[in-house]
Amino acid sequence: MLKKIKVEELVLGMYFAGFDDAAWMNHPFWKNKFLIKSPSELQQARASGIAECWIDTAKGKDVVAPEEEPEETPEPEPQPELAPQPALDPALIDAQALRETAKKATQAMFAEIRMGKVLDMDRCVSVVEEIASSVVHSPNALMSVVRLKLADEYTYLHSVAVCALMVALGRTLGMDETACREAGLGGFLHDIGKAFIPHDILNKPGKLTEEEFAIVRKHPELGFKYLSQDPNVPDYARNVCLHHHEKIDGNGYPEGQRGGAISLYARMAAICDVYDALTSDRPYKHGWDPAEAISAMASWTGHFDRAMFLAFVKTLGIYPVGSIVKLESGRSGFVIRQNAKDLTRPVLKVFRYNDNMEVSDTEILDLLATPEADTIIARGGEEWARLSHLDSMQLLSTRALS
């Protein structure tokens, strides 16, 4: 029983079901749906600058009609005034819309491939051009919203995320606009071979058998074979599809290529693919904290082109979007976007949590705009693990890199 109301109409006892047309990263609450129990939650909603929201009248109070006498409720305790929340970022709103458009296009692409249809290259190129334009216009917006994906969205949004990361990395490497779009197309099509892998293997929640893992490892060759049937697919895109699991030391697959024998775009894709795989929730694992993922990837000798990996780290920033950080105030912060003028002071969704993992005291905080408000003192990989309901950060199995 969802109902749209004005934020100013919210009262204690209503079941909040989300702001209207506002991405999770733009509003002050940690959760999108919850019962409003405290005056401070009302204040946070009203300080958000968002005009309308949704309530679920089946789970909480409804708006009192004018002719009805409202129930008497005790006067709430005085609460300190909350600072106004940052205005909605238009780039994030546009990126959220593009995320959904690109996801639907990718879902349609995979469905058509499974039915044996020819790849719609015009649509693929159009999606990549929109992603590339978004990355050029606002480098962090699209990567911010694509970072937040559910496990069952992974197959489709992974293609979108790798495309965006490839374009962003290309810009850091100094590539021209054409090369960045080519890299983006290679990233968008890199996992096309997974359309030929059975769903029950691809989404298996438990450990794969050796036979199942061998099937999954065939996806680069299956994708390359499919793309090779279409003369409209550029050679560089087919190459990325076939070689994105190669390693600099020659221990990758399917051909064991080494060093400079691996194409530029394929070396880029190897980094972007692994990073998004590590930091995403999958049916069989929780995603890693992005900063911890970067740290782990840096320790893998012989896996990546070193100079390119360092450029990738520069692309993401010191605290990548999605990282958890510890603050001087004792709170924690979820990095939702970077500040290009000072990468040490990103925009955070800050919060506290107790031993029962109940989150409170949430707000959106721009550390660059309000440097006196708080300061990052450390990365928070431990907090990320706890918030993901993990006892400790565990070494990633080889399956997560498949």
Short mmCIF file of C-alpha atoms in Angstrom, two decimals:
data_model
loop_
_atom_site.label_atom_id
_atom_site.label_comp_id
_atom_site.label_asym_id
_atom_site.label_seq_id
_atom_site.Cartn_x
_atom_site.Cartn_y
_atom_site.Cartn_z
CA MET A 1 0.00 0.00 0.00
CA LEU A 2 2.46 2.63 -1.19
CA LYS A 3 1.49 6.30 -1.11
CA LYS A 4 3.43 9.35 -2.25
CA ILE A 5 3.35 12.24 0.24
CA LYS A 6 5.22 15.46 0.89
CA VAL A 7 8.26 15.01 3.12
CA GLU A 8 6.85 17.65 5.45
CA GLU A 9 3.86 15.34 6.08
CA LEU A 10 6.01 12.59 7.57
CA VAL A 11 5.25 11.79 11.23
CA LEU A 12 6.44 9.27 13.79
CA GLY A 13 5.00 5.81 13.17
CA MET A 14 4.96 6.07 9.38
CA TYR A 15 6.77 3.40 7.36
CA PHE A 16 9.20 5.24 5.10
CA ALA A 17 9.53 3.50 1.70
CA GLY A 18 11.96 5.76 -0.14
CA PHE A 19 12.32 9.27 -1.51
CA ASP A 20 10.78 10.08 -4.86
CA ASP A 21 13.30 10.14 -7.74
CA ALA A 22 16.32 10.14 -5.43
CA ALA A 23 19.21 7.72 -5.65
CA TRP A 24 20.28 6.03 -2.40
CA MET A 25 23.51 8.04 -2.49
CA ASN A 26 21.62 11.33 -2.48
CA HIS A 27 19.58 10.90 0.68
CA PRO A 28 20.63 10.76 4.35
CA PHE A 29 19.31 7.34 5.38
CA TRP A 30 21.31 4.13 5.36
CA LYS A 31 18.24 2.07 4.48
CA ASN A 32 15.57 2.80 1.89
CA LYS A 33 12.71 1.32 3.94
CA PHE A 34 12.11 1.49 7.70
CA LEU A 35 9.63 2.51 10.41
CA ILE A 36 10.18 6.11 11.54
CA LYS A 37 10.69 5.92 15.31
CA SER A 38 12.63 9.03 16.29
CA PRO A 39 12.29 12.81 15.80
CA SER A 40 15.87 12.90 14.50
CA GLU A 41 14.83 10.72 11.53
CA LEU A 42 12.07 13.22 10.73
CA GLN A 43 14.59 16.06 10.92
CA GLN A 44 17.00 14.25 8.62
CA ALA A 45 14.25 13.69 6.05
CA ARG A 46 13.19 17.35 6.14
CA ALA A 47 16.79 18.56 5.94
CA SER A 48 17.41 16.44 2.82
CA GLY A 49 16.01 19.05 0.45
CA ILE A 50 13.87 16.37 -1.24
CA ALA A 51 10.22 17.37 -1.67
CA GLU A 52 8.34 14.05 -1.82
CA CYS A 53 8.67 10.50 -0.52
CA TRP A 54 6.77 7.21 -0.34
CA ILE A 55 5.19 5.57 2.69
CA ASP A 56 3.73 2.08 3.11
CA THR A 57 0.38 2.48 4.87
CA ALA A 58 0.11 -1.29 5.42
CA LYS A 59 3.16 -1.19 7.69
CA GLY A 60 2.73 2.18 9.40
CA LYS A 61 0.54 5.23 9.85
CA ASP A 62 -1.24 6.94 6.99
CA VAL A 63 -1.57 10.69 6.47
CA VAL A 64 -4.32 12.04 8.72
CA ALA A 65 -7.26 13.33 6.67
CA PRO A 66 -8.27 16.96 7.42
CA GLU A 67 -11.61 15.94 8.92
CA GLU A 68 -10.05 13.36 11.24
CA GLU A 69 -8.95 14.30 14.72
CA PRO A 70 -5.26 13.39 15.11
CA GLU A 71 -4.30 11.21 18.03
CA GLU A 72 -2.60 13.06 20.84
CA THR A 73 1.08 12.22 20.98
CA PRO A 74 3.59 13.30 23.59
CA GLU A 75 5.65 16.36 22.72
CA PRO A 76 8.99 15.15 21.29
CA GLU A 77 12.26 15.94 23.01
CA PRO A 78 14.01 19.00 21.53
CA GLN A 79 16.58 17.91 18.95
CA PRO A 80 19.65 19.80 17.75
CA GLU A 81 19.31 21.35 14.32
CA LEU A 82 20.78 19.30 11.50
CA ALA A 83 22.87 20.83 8.78
CA PRO A 84 21.12 20.91 5.38
CA GLN A 85 22.03 17.97 3.16
CA PRO A 86 23.88 18.59 -0.12
CA ALA A 87 21.54 19.29 -3.05
CA LEU A 88 20.76 16.42 -5.39
CA ASP A 89 23.57 15.94 -7.89
CA PRO A 90 22.09 16.15 -11.42
CA ALA A 91 24.97 14.02 -12.75
CA LEU A 92 24.04 11.23 -10.32
CA ILE A 93 20.39 11.41 -11.33
CA ASP A 94 21.37 11.15 -15.02
CA ALA A 95 23.78 8.31 -14.22
CA GLN A 96 21.04 6.41 -12.36
CA ALA A 97 18.80 6.64 -15.43
CA LEU A 98 21.65 5.54 -17.72
CA ARG A 99 22.40 2.62 -15.40
CA GLU A 100 18.87 1.29 -15.86
CA THR A 101 18.85 1.90 -19.62
CA ALA A 102 22.22 0.19 -20.06
CA LYS A 103 21.21 -2.74 -17.85
CA LYS A 104 18.05 -3.35 -19.90
CA ALA A 105 20.02 -3.13 -23.15
CA THR A 106 22.56 -5.63 -21.82
CA GLN A 107 19.83 -8.01 -20.64
CA ALA A 108 18.24 -7.86 -24.09
CA MET A 109 21.63 -8.47 -25.71
CA PHE A 110 22.31 -11.60 -23.64
CA ALA A 111 18.76 -12.90 -24.20
CA GLU A 112 19.04 -12.47 -27.97
CA ILE A 113 22.43 -14.22 -28.03
CA ARG A 114 20.98 -17.18 -26.10
CA MET A 115 18.24 -17.40 -28.74
CA GLY A 116 20.85 -17.53 -31.49
CA LYS A 117 20.23 -14.05 -32.85
CA VAL A 118 22.86 -11.80 -34.41
CA LEU A 119 24.36 -9.14 -32.16
CA ASP A 120 22.76 -5.72 -32.55
CA MET A 121 25.98 -3.75 -32.93
CA ASP A 122 24.22 -0.43 -33.44
CA ARG A 123 22.59 -0.76 -30.03
CA CYS A 124 25.87 -1.84 -28.41
CA VAL A 125 27.74 1.13 -29.87
CA SER A 126 24.94 3.47 -28.79
CA VAL A 127 25.08 2.20 -25.18
CA VAL A 128 28.87 2.50 -25.10
CA GLU A 129 28.72 6.06 -26.47
CA GLU A 130 26.25 7.03 -23.72
CA ILE A 131 28.46 5.43 -21.07
CA ALA A 132 31.57 7.12 -22.46
CA SER A 133 29.83 10.51 -22.56
CA SER A 134 28.70 10.06 -18.96
CA VAL A 135 32.24 9.21 -17.83
CA VAL A 136 33.66 12.22 -19.68
CA HIS A 137 31.00 14.56 -18.30
CA SER A 138 31.18 13.32 -14.71
CA PRO A 139 33.94 10.70 -14.17
CA ASN A 140 32.60 9.35 -10.87
CA ALA A 141 28.82 9.53 -11.24
CA LEU A 142 28.19 6.43 -13.36
CA MET A 143 30.82 4.36 -11.57
CA SER A 144 29.16 5.34 -8.29
CA VAL A 145 25.73 4.05 -9.23
CA VAL A 146 27.00 0.96 -11.07
CA ARG A 147 29.02 0.00 -7.97
CA LEU A 148 25.76 -0.60 -6.10
CA LYS A 149 24.37 -3.72 -7.72
CA LEU A 150 22.58 -6.77 -6.40
CA ALA A 151 24.01 -10.26 -6.90
CA ASP A 152 21.35 -11.12 -9.49
CA GLU A 153 22.23 -8.00 -11.51
CA TYR A 154 25.90 -8.89 -11.75
CA THR A 155 26.01 -10.50 -15.19
CA TYR A 156 24.47 -7.44 -16.84
CA LEU A 157 25.80 -4.55 -14.79
CA HIS A 158 29.29 -6.10 -14.81
CA SER A 159 29.42 -5.43 -18.55
CA VAL A 160 28.31 -1.83 -17.94
CA ALA A 161 30.78 -1.35 -15.08
CA VAL A 162 33.75 -2.74 -17.01
CA CYS A 163 32.84 -0.52 -19.97
CA ALA A 164 32.79 2.57 -17.71
CA LEU A 165 36.04 1.59 -15.98
CA MET A 166 37.75 1.01 -19.35
CA VAL A 167 36.75 4.47 -20.58
CA ALA A 168 37.88 6.09 -17.33
CA LEU A 169 41.20 4.21 -17.37
CA GLY A 170 41.72 5.17 -21.01
CA ARG A 171 41.34 8.83 -20.09
CA THR A 172 43.91 8.46 -17.31
CA LEU A 173 46.30 6.81 -19.77
CA GLY A 174 45.92 9.82 -22.10
CA MET A 175 44.03 8.03 -24.87
CA ASP A 176 42.03 10.09 -27.34
CA GLU A 177 38.23 9.99 -27.50
CA THR A 178 38.13 7.33 -30.22
CA ALA A 179 40.48 4.99 -28.34
CA CYS A 180 38.50 5.43 -25.10
CA ARG A 181 35.29 4.43 -26.88
CA GLU A 182 37.02 1.44 -28.47
CA ALA A 183 38.23 0.37 -25.03
CA GLY A 184 34.69 0.84 -23.73
CA LEU A 185 33.19 -1.34 -26.45
CA GLY A 186 35.76 -4.06 -25.72
CA GLY A 187 34.80 -3.86 -22.04
CA PHE A 188 31.09 -3.97 -22.80
CA LEU A 189 31.44 -7.15 -24.90
CA HIS A 190 34.22 -8.85 -22.92
CA ASP A 191 32.00 -11.38 -21.12
CA ILE A 192 29.59 -12.08 -23.97
CA GLY A 193 30.65 -15.73 -23.89
CA LYS A 194 28.87 -16.19 -20.56
CA ALA A 195 25.61 -16.14 -22.51
CA PHE A 196 26.55 -19.70 -23.52
CA ILE A 197 27.27 -20.94 -19.97
CA PRO A 198 24.34 -22.73 -18.24
CA HIS A 199 22.57 -20.54 -15.66
CA ASP A 200 22.81 -23.21 -12.95
CA ILE A 201 26.61 -23.16 -13.23
CA LEU A 202 27.01 -19.40 -13.68
CA ASN A 203 24.83 -18.62 -10.65
CA LYS A 204 25.64 -21.62 -8.48
CA PRO A 205 25.77 -20.45 -4.83
CA GLY A 206 28.30 -23.08 -3.75
CA LYS A 207 31.75 -24.16 -4.88
CA LEU A 208 32.08 -25.27 -8.49
CA THR A 209 33.33 -28.74 -9.30
CA GLU A 210 36.44 -29.02 -11.48
CA GLU A 211 34.21 -29.92 -14.42
CA GLU A 212 31.96 -26.89 -13.84
CA PHE A 213 34.92 -24.57 -13.49
CA ALA A 214 36.34 -25.90 -16.76
CA ILE A 215 33.04 -25.01 -18.45
CA VAL A 216 33.10 -21.46 -17.06
CA ARG A 217 36.69 -21.02 -18.31
CA LYS A 218 35.46 -21.61 -21.85
CA HIS A 219 33.55 -18.33 -21.95
CA PRO A 220 36.35 -16.28 -23.63
CA GLU A 221 36.58 -18.74 -26.53
CA LEU A 222 32.80 -19.11 -26.81
CA GLY A 223 32.41 -15.35 -26.91
CA PHE A 224 35.20 -14.95 -29.46
CA LYS A 225 33.62 -17.61 -31.68
CA TYR A 226 30.25 -15.88 -31.54
CA LEU A 227 31.66 -12.40 -32.24
CA SER A 228 33.81 -13.74 -35.10
CA GLN A 229 30.66 -14.69 -37.00
CA ASP A 230 29.72 -11.03 -37.32
CA PRO A 231 31.85 -8.87 -39.65
CA ASN A 232 30.50 -5.73 -37.96
CA VAL A 233 32.34 -6.55 -34.70
CA PRO A 234 35.78 -4.88 -34.68
CA ASP A 235 38.88 -7.05 -34.27
CA TYR A 236 39.91 -5.22 -31.08
CA ALA A 237 36.59 -6.12 -29.39
CA ARG A 238 36.99 -9.79 -30.31
CA ASN A 239 40.53 -9.68 -28.97
CA VAL A 240 39.40 -8.29 -25.60
CA CYS A 241 36.73 -10.99 -25.38
CA LEU A 242 39.28 -13.75 -26.00
CA HIS A 243 42.19 -12.43 -23.91
CA HIS A 244 40.79 -10.59 -20.85
CA HIS A 245 41.90 -13.48 -18.60
CA GLU A 246 45.51 -13.50 -19.79
CA LYS A 247 48.24 -12.53 -17.28
CA ILE A 248 51.48 -10.66 -17.81
CA ASP A 249 53.52 -13.64 -16.58
CA GLY A 250 51.89 -16.00 -19.09
CA ASN A 251 49.85 -17.94 -16.52
CA GLY A 252 46.45 -16.78 -17.79
CA TYR A 253 44.03 -18.38 -20.24
CA PRO A 254 43.03 -19.38 -22.86
CA GLU A 255 46.34 -18.98 -24.76
CA GLY A 256 48.83 -18.16 -22.01
CA GLN A 257 49.89 -14.93 -23.70
CA ARG A 258 52.69 -13.03 -21.98
CA GLY A 259 53.66 -9.37 -21.51
CA GLY A 260 53.44 -7.16 -24.58
CA ALA A 261 51.90 -9.98 -26.61
CA ILE A 262 48.65 -9.17 -24.80
CA SER A 263 46.90 -6.31 -26.54
CA LEU A 264 46.58 -2.92 -24.84
CA TYR A 265 42.80 -3.16 -24.48
CA ALA A 266 43.00 -6.72 -23.16
CA ARG A 267 45.53 -5.64 -20.50
CA MET A 268 43.14 -2.86 -19.50
CA ALA A 269 40.20 -5.27 -19.40
CA ALA A 270 42.10 -7.72 -17.19
CA ILE A 271 42.35 -5.05 -14.49
CA CYS A 272 38.83 -3.62 -14.83
CA ASP A 273 37.21 -7.07 -14.96
CA VAL A 274 38.96 -8.35 -11.83
CA TYR A 275 38.31 -5.17 -9.85
CA ASP A 276 34.58 -5.21 -10.54
CA ALA A 277 34.40 -8.96 -9.86
CA LEU A 278 36.16 -8.55 -6.52
CA THR A 279 34.00 -5.67 -5.33
CA SER A 280 30.62 -7.06 -6.44
CA ASP A 281 28.25 -9.35 -4.59
CA ARG A 282 27.90 -12.71 -6.35
CA PRO A 283 25.63 -15.67 -5.53
CA TYR A 284 28.58 -17.36 -3.78
CA LYS A 285 30.39 -14.42 -2.12
CA HIS A 286 30.07 -10.94 -0.70
CA GLY A 287 31.87 -8.13 -2.50
CA TRP A 288 35.10 -6.80 -1.06
CA ASP A 289 35.72 -3.28 0.16
CA PRO A 290 37.14 -1.49 -2.93
CA ALA A 291 40.23 -0.21 -1.11
CA GLU A 292 40.97 -3.71 0.17
CA ALA A 293 40.48 -5.09 -3.35
CA ILE A 294 43.00 -2.61 -4.76
CA SER A 295 45.44 -3.55 -2.00
CA ALA A 296 45.07 -7.27 -2.78
CA MET A 297 45.43 -6.74 -6.55
CA ALA A 298 48.62 -4.74 -5.96
CA SER A 299 50.15 -7.76 -4.23
CA TRP A 300 49.57 -10.19 -7.09
CA THR A 301 52.94 -10.57 -8.79
CA GLY A 302 52.80 -11.19 -12.54
CA HIS A 303 49.04 -10.72 -12.87
CA PHE A 304 48.67 -7.19 -14.31
CA ASP A 305 50.60 -4.67 -16.39
CA ARG A 306 52.16 -2.73 -13.49
CA ALA A 307 52.19 0.75 -15.04
CA MET A 308 48.62 0.32 -16.21
CA PHE A 309 47.53 -0.89 -12.76
CA LEU A 310 49.03 2.22 -11.15
CA ALA A 311 47.07 4.35 -13.64
CA PHE A 312 43.95 2.42 -12.64
CA VAL A 313 44.55 3.21 -8.96
CA LYS A 314 44.90 6.89 -9.88
CA THR A 315 41.61 6.65 -11.80
CA LEU A 316 39.70 5.34 -8.78
CA GLY A 317 41.23 7.68 -6.22
CA ILE A 318 42.78 7.04 -2.83
CA TYR A 319 39.43 5.94 -1.40
CA PRO A 320 37.51 4.26 -4.27
CA VAL A 321 33.75 4.64 -4.48
CA GLY A 322 32.17 2.00 -2.25
CA SER A 323 34.99 1.96 0.31
CA ILE A 324 34.34 2.16 4.04
CA VAL A 325 36.51 4.61 6.00
CA LYS A 326 36.97 5.38 9.69
CA LEU A 327 36.45 8.96 10.82
CA GLU A 328 37.98 11.00 13.64
CA SER A 329 34.53 11.42 15.20
CA GLY A 330 34.23 7.66 15.71
CA ARG A 331 31.75 7.28 12.89
CA SER A 332 32.27 5.32 9.68
CA GLY A 333 31.75 6.55 6.15
CA PHE A 334 30.73 4.91 2.87
CA VAL A 335 32.46 6.67 -0.04
CA ILE A 336 29.82 7.66 -2.60
CA ARG A 337 31.86 9.96 -4.87
CA GLN A 338 35.23 11.63 -5.27
CA ASN A 339 36.22 15.28 -5.07
CA ALA A 340 38.59 15.81 -7.98
CA LYS A 341 40.20 18.82 -6.27
CA ASP A 342 41.20 16.74 -3.22
CA LEU A 343 41.07 12.94 -3.44
CA THR A 344 41.70 12.66 0.32
CA ARG A 345 38.33 14.31 1.08
CA PRO A 346 35.55 12.44 -0.77
CA VAL A 347 31.79 12.68 -0.29
CA LEU A 348 30.60 10.16 2.30
CA LYS A 349 27.45 8.60 3.61
CA VAL A 350 28.41 8.60 7.31
CA PHE A 351 26.89 6.42 10.01
CA ARG A 352 27.37 4.67 13.32
CA TYR A 353 26.54 1.05 14.03
CA ASN A 354 26.34 -1.04 17.19
CA ASP A 355 27.25 -4.63 18.01
CA ASN A 356 23.91 -5.77 16.55
CA MET A 357 24.82 -4.05 13.25
CA GLU A 358 22.03 -1.52 13.71
CA VAL A 359 22.89 1.65 11.80
CA SER A 360 22.13 5.16 13.09
CA ASP A 361 23.26 8.80 12.90
CA THR A 362 23.37 8.81 9.10
CA GLU A 363 23.93 11.80 6.85
CA ILE A 364 25.67 12.73 3.62
CA LEU A 365 28.91 14.59 4.28
CA ASP A 366 31.14 16.36 1.76
CA LEU A 367 34.54 16.44 3.45
CA LEU A 368 35.85 19.03 0.99
CA ALA A 369 32.94 21.44 1.41
CA THR A 370 32.93 21.06 5.21
CA PRO A 371 36.52 20.15 6.22
CA GLU A 372 35.85 21.09 9.84
CA ALA A 373 33.04 18.51 10.13
CA ASP A 374 35.20 15.37 10.25
CA THR A 375 38.38 13.73 8.94
CA ILE A 376 39.29 10.29 7.60
CA ILE A 377 41.82 8.56 9.84
CA ALA A 378 41.96 5.06 8.28
CA ARG A 379 40.47 2.66 5.78
CA GLY A 380 37.72 0.54 7.23
CA GLY A 381 38.03 -2.92 5.72
CA GLU A 382 37.05 -4.48 9.03
CA GLU A 383 33.82 -2.45 9.09
CA TRP A 384 33.09 -3.49 5.51
CA ALA A 385 33.48 -7.14 6.48
CA ARG A 386 31.18 -6.77 9.46
CA LEU A 387 28.58 -4.84 7.51
CA SER A 388 28.67 -7.58 4.88
CA HIS A 389 28.05 -10.12 7.67
CA LEU A 390 31.49 -11.68 7.23
CA ASP A 391 33.65 -12.76 10.16
CA SER A 392 36.85 -11.76 8.37
CA MET A 393 38.14 -10.84 4.94
CA GLN A 394 38.92 -14.08 3.16
CA LEU A 395 41.21 -14.73 0.24
CA LEU A 396 39.27 -14.77 -2.99
CA SER A 397 38.87 -18.13 -4.68
CA THR A 398 39.92 -18.45 -8.31
CA ARG A 399 36.26 -18.70 -9.19
CA ALA A 400 35.63 -15.00 -8.43
CA LEU A 401 38.05 -14.11 -11.21
CA SER A 402 36.31 -16.27 -13.81
#
